[in-house]
Short mmCIF file of C-alpha atoms and ligand atoms in Angstrom, two decimals:
data_model
loop_
_atom_site.label_atom_id
_atom_site.label_comp_id
_atom_site.label_asym_id
_atom_site.label_seq_id
_atom_site.Cartn_x
_atom_site.Cartn_y
_atom_site.Cartn_z
CA MET H 1 80.69 112.44 38.60
CA GLN H 2 77.19 110.90 38.45
CA THR H 3 76.85 107.14 38.67
CA LEU H 4 73.74 104.96 38.81
CA GLY H 5 73.24 102.98 42.01
CA ILE H 6 70.58 100.27 42.33
CA ASP H 7 69.60 98.58 45.60
CA ILE H 8 67.92 95.17 45.32
CA GLY H 9 65.83 94.21 48.32
CA GLY H 10 63.29 91.50 49.11
CA SER H 11 60.33 93.81 48.47
CA GLY H 12 61.63 96.65 46.29
CA ILE H 13 64.31 97.44 43.72
CA LYS H 14 65.33 101.10 43.91
CA GLY H 15 67.69 103.20 41.81
CA ALA H 16 68.94 106.77 41.62
CA LEU H 17 71.75 108.77 40.09
CA VAL H 18 74.37 109.58 42.71
CA ASP H 19 77.00 112.29 42.94
CA VAL H 20 79.74 109.97 44.18
CA GLU H 21 82.00 112.81 45.34
CA LYS H 22 79.31 114.27 47.59
CA GLY H 23 77.60 110.96 48.48
CA GLU H 24 74.22 112.41 47.52
CA MET H 25 71.42 111.28 45.30
CA VAL H 26 70.86 113.81 42.54
CA THR H 27 67.52 112.37 41.35
CA GLU H 28 64.43 110.99 43.03
CA ARG H 29 64.56 107.28 43.80
CA HIS H 30 62.80 105.15 41.19
CA ARG H 31 61.28 102.07 42.86
CA ILE H 32 59.77 98.96 41.33
CA ALA H 33 58.39 96.06 43.40
CA THR H 34 60.67 93.02 43.47
CA PRO H 35 59.11 90.41 41.15
CA GLN H 36 57.90 87.16 42.74
CA PRO H 37 59.45 84.70 42.28
CA SER H 38 62.62 86.81 42.34
CA THR H 39 64.46 84.77 39.71
CA PRO H 40 67.60 86.16 38.02
CA GLN H 41 65.79 86.84 34.71
CA ALA H 42 62.85 88.59 36.39
CA VAL H 43 65.07 90.76 38.61
CA ALA H 44 67.37 91.59 35.68
CA ALA H 45 64.37 92.80 33.66
CA VAL H 46 63.49 95.23 36.50
CA VAL H 47 67.10 96.43 36.73
CA ALA H 48 67.01 97.09 32.96
CA ASP H 49 63.73 99.06 33.39
CA ILE H 50 65.40 101.26 36.02
CA VAL H 51 68.39 101.91 33.73
CA ARG H 52 65.99 102.88 30.90
CA HIS H 53 64.05 105.15 33.28
CA PHE H 54 67.23 107.21 33.85
CA ASP H 55 68.32 106.87 30.21
CA TYR H 56 71.73 106.05 31.69
CA GLN H 57 74.96 104.87 30.13
CA GLY H 58 78.07 104.05 32.14
CA PRO H 59 79.10 101.87 35.06
CA ILE H 60 76.25 100.73 37.30
CA GLY H 61 76.51 99.57 40.91
CA VAL H 62 73.98 96.99 42.08
CA THR H 63 73.56 95.72 45.65
CA PHE H 64 72.34 92.21 46.34
CA PRO H 65 71.30 90.59 49.67
CA ALA H 66 73.78 87.70 49.45
CA ILE H 67 77.46 86.82 49.51
CA VAL H 68 78.89 88.25 46.27
CA GLN H 69 82.28 87.03 45.12
CA ARG H 70 83.72 88.52 41.95
CA GLY H 71 80.22 89.32 40.71
CA VAL H 72 78.80 85.84 41.43
CA THR H 73 76.02 85.49 44.05
CA LYS H 74 76.85 82.57 46.34
CA THR H 75 73.85 82.44 48.71
CA ALA H 76 70.14 83.30 48.66
CA ALA H 77 68.75 83.58 52.20
CA ASN H 78 65.81 85.82 51.37
CA VAL H 79 65.61 85.65 47.56
CA ASP H 80 64.89 82.92 45.02
CA LYS H 81 67.29 79.98 45.45
CA SER H 82 68.22 80.10 41.75
CA TRP H 83 70.60 82.99 42.65
CA ILE H 84 73.03 80.54 44.26
CA ASP H 85 76.14 80.55 42.04
CA ALA H 86 74.48 82.85 39.48
CA PRO H 87 76.87 85.13 37.54
CA ALA H 88 74.91 88.23 38.61
CA HIS H 89 77.34 90.74 37.07
CA LYS H 90 77.00 89.07 33.65
CA ILE H 91 73.23 88.68 33.90
CA PHE H 92 72.78 92.39 34.74
CA SER H 93 75.39 93.57 32.23
CA GLU H 94 73.67 91.63 29.43
CA ALA H 95 70.20 92.84 30.44
CA THR H 96 71.27 96.51 30.57
CA GLY H 97 74.03 96.66 27.94
CA GLN H 98 76.19 98.48 30.53
CA PRO H 99 79.03 97.31 32.81
CA VAL H 100 77.43 96.28 36.12
CA HIS H 101 79.34 95.80 39.39
CA VAL H 102 77.58 93.80 42.11
CA ILE H 103 78.20 94.12 45.85
CA ASN H 104 76.58 92.77 49.02
CA ASP H 105 73.87 95.20 50.21
CA ALA H 106 75.24 95.73 53.74
CA ASP H 107 78.79 96.17 52.44
CA ALA H 108 77.49 98.91 50.12
CA ALA H 109 75.58 100.61 52.94
CA GLY H 110 78.66 100.35 55.16
CA ILE H 111 80.91 101.97 52.55
CA ALA H 112 78.45 104.87 52.22
CA GLU H 113 78.13 105.33 56.01
CA MET H 114 81.91 105.19 56.53
CA THR H 115 82.51 107.84 53.88
CA PHE H 116 79.55 110.19 54.25
CA GLY H 117 77.57 109.12 57.30
CA ALA H 118 77.90 107.88 60.88
CA GLY H 119 81.42 106.44 60.41
CA ARG H 120 83.04 109.30 58.53
CA ASP H 121 85.05 110.56 61.50
CA VAL H 122 86.22 107.15 62.75
CA GLN H 123 89.78 106.95 61.47
CA ILE H 124 91.08 103.96 63.40
CA GLY H 125 89.65 100.88 65.07
CA ILE H 126 86.85 98.48 64.31
CA VAL H 127 83.42 99.54 63.11
CA ILE H 128 80.57 97.09 62.59
CA MET H 129 77.57 98.23 60.59
CA LEU H 130 74.43 96.11 61.00
CA THR H 131 71.30 96.58 58.90
CA PHE H 132 68.06 95.28 60.40
CA GLY H 133 65.42 94.48 57.80
CA THR H 134 64.06 91.26 56.28
CA GLY H 135 67.41 89.77 57.27
CA ILE H 136 70.39 91.23 59.12
CA GLY H 137 73.22 92.52 56.96
CA SER H 138 76.73 93.21 58.22
CA ALA H 139 79.85 95.12 57.21
CA ILE H 140 83.02 95.26 59.31
CA PHE H 141 85.80 97.82 58.88
CA HIS H 142 89.26 97.83 60.43
CA ASP H 143 90.98 101.21 60.16
CA ARG H 144 88.36 102.01 57.47
CA THR H 145 89.16 98.93 55.35
CA LEU H 146 86.19 96.66 54.63
CA LEU H 147 86.34 92.90 55.09
CA PRO H 148 83.54 91.94 52.65
CA ASN H 149 80.81 89.29 52.84
CA THR H 150 80.82 88.79 56.61
CA GLU H 151 77.20 87.56 56.97
CA PHE H 152 76.98 88.19 60.72
CA GLY H 153 73.20 87.91 60.42
CA HIS H 154 73.67 84.17 60.15
CA VAL H 155 75.66 83.56 63.35
CA PRO H 156 73.85 81.18 65.72
CA MET H 157 72.58 82.82 68.90
CA PRO H 158 73.90 80.84 71.91
CA MET H 159 71.11 79.11 73.88
CA LYS H 160 68.42 80.40 71.52
CA GLY H 161 68.68 77.69 68.84
CA LEU H 162 68.31 80.27 66.08
CA ILE H 163 70.51 82.31 63.76
CA ALA H 164 70.59 86.01 64.56
CA GLU H 165 68.31 87.14 61.74
CA HIS H 166 65.59 84.74 62.87
CA TYR H 167 65.94 86.15 66.39
CA CYS H 168 66.16 89.91 65.99
CA SER H 169 65.71 91.06 62.37
CA ASP H 170 63.04 93.69 61.81
CA ARG H 171 60.97 91.02 60.07
CA THR H 172 61.05 88.90 63.26
CA ARG H 173 59.98 91.95 65.30
CA GLN H 174 56.99 92.45 63.02
CA GLU H 175 56.06 88.78 62.68
CA GLN H 176 56.17 88.21 66.43
CA ASP H 177 54.61 91.59 67.17
CA LEU H 178 57.40 92.42 69.64
CA LYS H 179 57.37 95.72 71.51
CA TRP H 180 60.42 97.92 70.86
CA GLY H 181 61.75 97.19 74.35
CA ALA H 182 61.47 93.39 73.97
CA TRP H 183 63.05 93.56 70.55
CA GLY H 184 65.78 95.88 71.87
CA THR H 185 66.66 93.27 74.51
CA ARG H 186 67.16 90.73 71.73
CA VAL H 187 69.33 93.18 69.79
CA ASP H 188 71.33 93.68 72.98
CA HIS H 189 71.98 89.89 73.19
CA TYR H 190 73.13 89.97 69.58
CA LEU H 191 75.41 93.01 69.99
CA SER H 192 76.93 91.40 73.11
CA LEU H 193 77.83 88.34 71.05
CA MET H 194 79.35 90.52 68.32
CA GLU H 195 81.28 92.38 71.00
CA LEU H 196 82.64 89.16 72.47
CA LEU H 197 83.83 88.08 69.02
CA PHE H 198 85.19 91.34 67.55
CA SER H 199 85.59 94.04 70.24
CA PRO H 200 84.34 96.79 67.94
CA ASP H 201 84.77 100.45 68.85
CA VAL H 202 81.54 101.46 67.15
CA PHE H 203 78.33 99.78 66.00
CA ILE H 204 76.33 101.56 63.31
CA ILE H 205 72.67 100.54 63.33
CA GLY H 206 70.98 100.77 59.91
CA GLY H 207 67.81 99.66 58.18
CA GLY H 208 64.28 100.97 58.66
CA VAL H 209 64.54 100.50 62.45
CA SER H 210 67.12 103.25 62.66
CA LYS H 211 64.23 105.76 62.63
CA LYS H 212 62.99 104.21 65.91
CA PHE H 213 66.43 104.11 67.55
CA ASP H 214 65.25 106.08 70.61
CA LYS H 215 62.67 103.39 71.41
CA PHE H 216 65.15 100.50 71.72
CA ALA H 217 68.48 102.25 72.46
CA PRO H 218 67.85 102.20 76.27
CA LYS H 219 68.08 98.38 76.14
CA LEU H 220 71.57 98.36 74.62
CA ARG H 221 74.26 97.87 77.25
CA CYS H 222 77.39 97.12 75.21
CA LYS H 223 80.70 98.90 75.75
CA ALA H 224 81.12 100.05 72.17
CA ASP H 225 79.49 103.27 71.00
CA VAL H 226 76.22 102.54 69.26
CA VAL H 227 75.26 105.14 66.67
CA VAL H 228 72.46 105.34 64.21
CA ALA H 229 73.02 105.27 60.43
CA GLN H 230 72.67 108.69 58.83
CA LEU H 231 71.98 107.97 55.18
CA LEU H 232 68.88 105.89 56.05
CA ASN H 233 67.29 104.41 52.96
CA GLU H 234 69.82 106.02 50.62
CA ALA H 235 72.89 104.15 51.93
CA GLY H 236 72.57 101.13 49.63
CA ILE H 237 72.10 103.20 46.48
CA VAL H 238 74.94 105.60 47.37
CA GLY H 239 77.29 102.73 48.30
CA ALA H 240 76.46 100.82 45.12
CA ALA H 241 77.26 103.87 42.98
CA MET H 242 80.52 104.50 44.88
CA PHE H 243 81.53 100.86 44.39
CA ALA H 244 80.82 100.96 40.63
CA TYR H 245 82.73 104.24 40.25
CA GLU H 246 85.79 102.79 42.05
CA GLN H 247 85.67 99.50 40.13
CA ALA H 248 85.38 101.30 36.78
CA LYS H 249 88.36 103.52 37.71
CA GLN H 250 90.47 100.48 38.61
CA LEU H 251 89.57 98.68 35.40
CA GLY H 252 90.53 101.84 33.50
C1 BGC L 301 71.91 87.90 53.65
C2 BGC L 301 72.98 88.96 53.59
C3 BGC L 301 72.35 90.32 53.50
C4 BGC L 301 71.35 90.52 54.62
C5 BGC L 301 70.62 91.84 54.51
C6 BGC L 301 70.99 88.19 54.80
O1 BGC L 301 69.98 87.22 54.86
O2 BGC L 301 72.47 86.60 53.82
O3 BGC L 301 73.83 88.73 52.47
O4 BGC L 301 73.34 91.31 53.56
O5 BGC L 301 70.40 89.48 54.63
O6 BGC L 301 69.89 91.94 53.36
#
């Protein structure tokens, strides 16, 4: 079964057709730069362009970097503020003429990693997936069940006076020109806090930084296993497509 997955990020909007049974993209990714300002109408026009590019009809999964409740985006940390309380599922469905299902970006990536990637063999216990990019996205699973919209990137870092994503996102690393070791120490502070709060068995580290895992892994001292995401930049698209496929099945 092939389903279209679209991943909306701060700099790019990417889509591909996904074989949801295999968890694999079956086309090249089609990427269009995120319009600035990233208003709902402008982003919806890009999503519609991607759907036309694939000449696709059927359920579409779309990730969004915000809390998403029943298709409505509730926050907008790194996108235009007009997304707060926007009915994203309706805006995208109208723009594309297809049923669109919207999910938080890290939740989508987590679903893909748990099914086809680094978490596929973890049957019981707590897994926390963290994606380090412009912000920090989170997805937590207990015995493989997702608790959605956790937003662990926004927890305040004790003694630092900052939320986590302003302390150790990949954007912060780049803006402050931190060496991998110095940044890894910050990530270690963050994982220690997560460990204190949730006692996870496994952390999955995703986002572009996962390619550089070897450079900062020596700084990580937590008790939980720390593993690197396997689907890399495909996780969001694959997870979005899986989510849409499941939602469409449930709705009949
Ligand atoms: C947003 C999250 C998102 C994360 C990664 C955060 O700023 O609040 O919803 O998952 O960035 O994109």
